[in-house]
Amino acid sequence: MKLDILAIAAHPDDVELACSGTLISHVNQGRKVGVLDLTQGELGTRGTPEIRKQEAIEGGRLMGLSVRDNLAFRDVFFLNDEEHQIELVKKIRHYQPEIVLANAISDRHPDHPKSSKLISQACFMAGLKKIETEVDGSAQKEWRPKAVYHYIQSNYVQPDLIVDISATFDKKMESIKAYKSQFYNPESGEPETFISSKQFLDLQEARATEFGKAIGVKYGEGFNVERFIGVKNLFDLI
């Protein structure tokens, strides 16, 4: 399946929190969009891998994804090493995305910057012809995405690029709330965590409002870039 955008995340719910408004916006424009979660988030305090799998399916449905995949790396313990790089290279070559969205370069959860580096390296490696991979006995062709953008997560990071998500913010919040085991749910009897409070959920709107205000719209999502953004027409930046 050839994708226009592939968002890759350390955990199910990373994408919903950080860039689902952008993904939904591009789905609405007719783009093929997919999500690849690296782990099942099985070491999270709340919920179970089985519950989170169903929540991820529902989140993907709300975002209108063409595909949602999971590499089932070990939560917290996965490494940025050859074994994990090759498995990710296979997925990048399989989906052939033009653009990859990746975890934050710097963040509170150590899996996020670790994943950020793993994704960046795998995107480069996927374009090296002499790195040979095969799936189901068939050799894969090399493929390198045209751009990698890193979404911003819990820690505030100055964005290099902000996407207007004013039209998709409500659907973004729906996709976040699909994770009833993880986020604010007054009916839950599970332990409180960093992300389970109402304040954390309120922060999502506050952050989107802050980024939106910076570009003169109601809501926005911020990204960091790996290389300079080039345009042929200055009006493309309006």
CSV table of C-alpha atoms in Angstrom, one decimal:
chain,number,residue,atom,x,y,z
A,1,MET,CA,0.0,0.0,0.0
A,2,LYS,CA,1.5,3.3,-1.1
A,3,LEU,CA,0.9,6.1,1.4
A,4,ASP,CA,1.2,9.8,1.2
A,5,ILE,CA,1.9,10.2,4.9
A,6,LEU,CA,3.1,7.7,7.5
A,7,ALA,CA,3.0,8.7,11.1
A,8,ILE,CA,5.3,6.6,13.2
A,9,ALA,CA,5.0,6.5,17.0
A,10,ALA,CA,6.6,4.8,20.0
A,11,HIS,CA,3.2,4.1,21.5
A,12,PRO,CA,-0.4,3.9,20.6
A,13,ASP,CA,-2.0,7.4,21.4
A,14,ASP,CA,1.2,9.3,20.6
A,15,VAL,CA,-0.1,10.2,17.2
A,16,GLU,CA,-3.6,11.1,18.4
A,17,LEU,CA,-2.2,13.5,21.0
A,18,ALA,CA,0.5,15.2,18.8
A,19,CYS,CA,-0.5,15.2,15.2
A,20,SER,CA,-4.0,13.7,14.6
A,21,GLY,CA,-5.4,17.0,13.5
A,22,THR,CA,-2.8,17.2,10.8
A,23,LEU,CA,-3.5,13.6,9.7
A,24,ILE,CA,-7.3,14.1,9.6
A,25,SER,CA,-6.8,17.3,7.6
A,26,HIS,CA,-4.8,15.5,4.9
A,27,VAL,CA,-7.3,12.6,4.9
A,28,ASN,CA,-10.0,15.1,4.2
A,29,GLN,CA,-7.9,16.4,1.3
A,30,GLY,CA,-7.9,12.9,-0.3
A,31,ARG,CA,-4.4,11.8,0.9
A,32,LYS,CA,-3.7,8.2,1.9
A,33,VAL,CA,-2.5,8.3,5.5
A,34,GLY,CA,-1.3,5.5,7.8
A,35,VAL,CA,0.1,5.1,11.3
A,36,LEU,CA,2.8,2.6,12.4
A,37,ASP,CA,3.0,2.1,16.2
A,38,LEU,CA,6.4,0.7,17.3
A,39,THR,CA,5.1,-0.9,20.6
A,40,GLN,CA,1.8,-1.9,22.1
A,41,GLY,CA,2.4,0.4,25.1
A,42,GLU,CA,2.2,-2.7,27.3
A,43,LEU,CA,4.2,-1.2,30.2
A,44,GLY,CA,1.8,1.7,30.7
A,45,THR,CA,0.3,1.9,34.2
A,46,ARG,CA,-3.3,1.8,33.0
A,47,GLY,CA,-5.0,-0.5,30.7
A,48,THR,CA,-3.7,-3.7,28.9
A,49,PRO,CA,-2.2,-4.4,25.5
A,50,GLU,CA,-5.6,-5.9,24.4
A,51,ILE,CA,-7.5,-2.8,25.5
A,52,ARG,CA,-5.0,-0.4,23.9
A,53,LYS,CA,-5.2,-2.4,20.7
A,54,GLN,CA,-9.0,-1.8,20.5
A,55,GLU,CA,-8.5,1.9,21.5
A,56,ALA,CA,-5.9,2.3,18.7
A,57,ILE,CA,-8.3,0.7,16.2
A,58,GLU,CA,-11.0,3.2,17.2
A,59,GLY,CA,-8.6,6.1,17.1
A,60,GLY,CA,-7.6,5.1,13.6
A,61,ARG,CA,-11.2,4.8,12.5
A,62,LEU,CA,-11.9,8.3,13.8
A,63,MET,CA,-8.8,9.7,12.0
A,64,GLY,CA,-9.9,7.9,8.7
A,65,LEU,CA,-6.6,6.0,8.3
A,66,SER,CA,-6.0,3.8,5.3
A,67,VAL,CA,-3.9,1.5,7.6
A,68,ARG,CA,-2.8,1.2,11.2
A,69,ASP,CA,0.1,-1.2,11.8
A,70,ASN,CA,2.2,-2.2,14.9
A,71,LEU,CA,5.7,-3.6,15.0
A,72,ALA,CA,5.3,-5.0,18.5
A,73,PHE,CA,8.7,-3.9,19.7
A,74,ARG,CA,9.2,-4.2,23.5
A,75,ASP,CA,7.8,-1.1,25.2
A,76,VAL,CA,10.6,0.9,27.0
A,77,PHE,CA,13.2,-1.8,26.1
A,78,PHE,CA,13.3,-1.4,22.3
A,79,LEU,CA,16.7,-0.1,21.0
A,80,ASN,CA,17.9,1.9,18.1
A,81,ASP,CA,20.1,-0.9,16.8
A,82,GLU,CA,20.4,-2.9,13.6
A,83,GLU,CA,17.7,-5.4,14.4
A,84,HIS,CA,15.1,-2.7,15.0
A,85,GLN,CA,16.3,-0.5,12.2
A,86,ILE,CA,15.9,-3.2,9.7
A,87,GLU,CA,12.4,-4.1,10.8
A,88,LEU,CA,11.4,-0.4,10.4
A,89,VAL,CA,13.2,-0.1,7.1
A,90,LYS,CA,11.0,-3.0,5.8
A,91,LYS,CA,7.8,-1.1,6.8
A,92,ILE,CA,9.0,2.1,5.2
A,93,ARG,CA,9.8,0.3,2.0
A,94,HIS,CA,6.5,-1.4,2.1
A,95,TYR,CA,4.4,1.7,2.6
A,96,GLN,CA,6.6,4.0,0.5
A,97,PRO,CA,5.4,7.3,2.3
A,98,GLU,CA,6.3,10.6,0.7
A,99,ILE,CA,6.3,12.2,4.2
A,100,VAL,CA,7.0,10.6,7.6
A,101,LEU,CA,5.9,12.1,10.9
A,102,ALA,CA,8.0,11.0,13.8
A,103,ASN,CA,8.2,11.3,17.6
A,104,ALA,CA,9.5,14.5,19.3
A,105,ILE,CA,13.2,15.1,19.2
A,106,SER,CA,13.2,15.9,22.9
A,107,ASP,CA,10.5,14.9,25.4
A,108,ARG,CA,9.6,13.7,28.9
A,109,HIS,CA,9.2,10.0,28.0
A,110,PRO,CA,12.6,8.5,27.0
A,111,ASP,CA,11.0,6.3,24.4
A,112,HIS,CA,10.0,9.4,22.4
A,113,PRO,CA,13.5,10.8,21.6
A,114,LYS,CA,14.8,7.3,21.2
A,115,SER,CA,12.1,6.6,18.7
A,116,SER,CA,12.7,9.9,17.0
A,117,LYS,CA,16.3,8.9,16.3
A,118,LEU,CA,15.4,5.4,15.2
A,119,ILE,CA,12.8,6.7,12.7
A,120,SER,CA,15.2,9.3,11.3
A,121,GLN,CA,17.9,6.7,10.7
A,122,ALA,CA,15.6,4.1,9.3
A,123,CYS,CA,14.2,6.6,6.8
A,124,PHE,CA,17.7,7.3,5.6
A,125,MET,CA,18.7,3.6,5.6
A,126,ALA,CA,15.6,2.7,3.6
A,127,GLY,CA,17.0,4.6,0.7
A,128,LEU,CA,20.3,2.7,0.6
A,129,LYS,CA,20.1,0.2,-2.2
A,130,LYS,CA,22.8,-2.0,-0.7
A,131,ILE,CA,20.8,-2.6,2.5
A,132,GLU,CA,18.9,-5.6,1.3
A,133,THR,CA,15.5,-6.6,2.8
A,134,GLU,CA,12.8,-9.0,1.8
A,135,VAL,CA,9.2,-9.7,2.9
A,136,ASP,CA,7.6,-13.1,2.3
A,137,GLY,CA,10.5,-14.1,0.1
A,138,SER,CA,10.3,-11.0,-2.2
A,139,ALA,CA,13.1,-8.5,-2.3
A,140,GLN,CA,12.1,-4.9,-1.5
A,141,LYS,CA,13.2,-1.9,-3.5
A,142,GLU,CA,14.9,1.0,-1.7
A,143,TRP,CA,12.7,4.0,-0.7
A,144,ARG,CA,13.4,7.2,1.1
A,145,PRO,CA,10.7,9.6,2.2
A,146,LYS,CA,11.0,13.1,0.9
A,147,ALA,CA,10.7,14.7,4.3
A,148,VAL,CA,10.7,13.7,8.0
A,149,TYR,CA,8.8,16.1,10.4
A,150,HIS,CA,8.9,15.6,14.2
A,151,TYR,CA,5.7,16.3,16.1
A,152,ILE,CA,5.8,18.0,19.5
A,153,GLN,CA,4.7,16.1,22.5
A,154,SER,CA,4.5,16.7,26.3
A,155,ASN,CA,7.6,19.1,26.5
A,156,TYR,CA,7.2,22.5,24.9
A,157,VAL,CA,9.5,22.8,22.0
A,158,GLN,CA,9.7,25.8,19.7
A,159,PRO,CA,8.1,24.6,16.4
A,160,ASP,CA,9.7,25.2,13.0
A,161,LEU,CA,6.4,24.6,11.3
A,162,ILE,CA,2.8,24.9,12.4
A,163,VAL,CA,-0.2,23.3,10.6
A,164,ASP,CA,-3.7,24.8,10.8
A,165,ILE,CA,-6.0,22.2,12.4
A,166,SER,CA,-8.9,24.5,13.2
A,167,ALA,CA,-11.3,22.5,11.0
A,168,THR,CA,-10.2,19.1,12.5
A,169,PHE,CA,-9.6,19.9,16.2
A,170,ASP,CA,-12.9,18.5,17.4
A,171,LYS,CA,-12.2,15.2,15.6
A,172,LYS,CA,-8.7,15.2,17.0
A,173,MET,CA,-10.1,15.4,20.5
A,174,GLU,CA,-12.5,12.5,19.7
A,175,SER,CA,-9.6,10.4,18.6
A,176,ILE,CA,-7.7,11.1,21.9
A,177,LYS,CA,-10.8,10.3,24.0
A,178,ALA,CA,-10.9,6.9,22.2
A,179,TYR,CA,-8.2,5.9,24.7
A,180,LYS,CA,-10.6,5.6,27.7
A,181,SER,CA,-8.1,3.6,29.7
A,182,GLN,CA,-5.3,6.2,29.4
A,183,PHE,CA,-6.9,9.7,29.6
A,184,TYR,CA,-9.3,11.5,31.9
A,185,ASN,CA,-12.2,9.2,32.8
A,186,PRO,CA,-14.0,9.9,36.1
A,187,GLU,CA,-15.5,6.4,36.0
A,188,SER,CA,-12.1,4.7,36.0
A,189,GLY,CA,-10.8,3.0,39.1
A,190,GLU,CA,-7.2,2.8,37.9
A,191,PRO,CA,-4.2,4.7,39.4
A,192,GLU,CA,-3.7,8.3,38.5
A,193,THR,CA,-0.9,9.0,36.0
A,194,PHE,CA,0.8,11.9,34.4
A,195,ILE,CA,-1.6,11.7,31.4
A,196,SER,CA,-4.9,10.7,33.2
A,197,SER,CA,-5.8,14.0,34.8
A,198,LYS,CA,-8.4,16.5,33.4
A,199,GLN,CA,-5.6,19.1,33.4
A,200,PHE,CA,-3.6,17.0,30.9
A,201,LEU,CA,-6.6,16.7,28.6
A,202,ASP,CA,-7.1,20.5,28.9
A,203,LEU,CA,-3.5,21.0,28.0
A,204,GLN,CA,-4.2,19.6,24.5
A,205,GLU,CA,-6.5,22.4,23.7
A,206,ALA,CA,-4.3,25.0,25.3
A,207,ARG,CA,-1.3,23.9,23.3
A,208,ALA,CA,-3.3,23.8,20.1
A,209,THR,CA,-4.6,27.3,20.9
A,210,GLU,CA,-1.1,28.6,21.5
A,211,PHE,CA,0.2,27.2,18.2
A,212,GLY,CA,-2.9,28.4,16.4
A,213,LYS,CA,-2.5,31.9,17.7
A,214,ALA,CA,1.1,32.0,16.5
A,215,ILE,CA,-0.1,31.7,12.9
A,216,GLY,CA,-3.3,33.6,13.2
A,217,VAL,CA,-5.8,30.7,13.3
A,218,LYS,CA,-7.8,29.0,16.1
A,219,TYR,CA,-5.9,25.8,16.5
A,220,GLY,CA,-2.5,24.5,15.3
A,221,GLU,CA,-0.1,21.6,15.6
A,222,GLY,CA,3.7,22.2,15.8
A,223,PHE,CA,6.5,20.3,14.1
A,224,ASN,CA,10.3,20.4,14.0
A,225,VAL,CA,12.1,19.8,10.7
A,226,GLU,CA,15.3,18.0,9.8
A,227,ARG,CA,16.2,20.1,6.8
A,228,PHE,CA,15.2,23.6,5.5
A,229,ILE,CA,11.8,24.0,4.0
A,230,GLY,CA,11.9,25.2,0.4
A,231,VAL,CA,9.1,26.8,-1.6
A,232,LYS,CA,8.9,28.1,-5.1
A,233,ASN,CA,6.1,30.6,-4.3
A,234,LEU,CA,6.1,32.8,-1.2
A,235,PHE,CA,2.3,32.7,-1.3
A,236,ASP,CA,2.4,29.0,-0.4
A,237,LEU,CA,3.4,30.1,3.1
A,238,ILE,CA,0.2,32.2,3.7
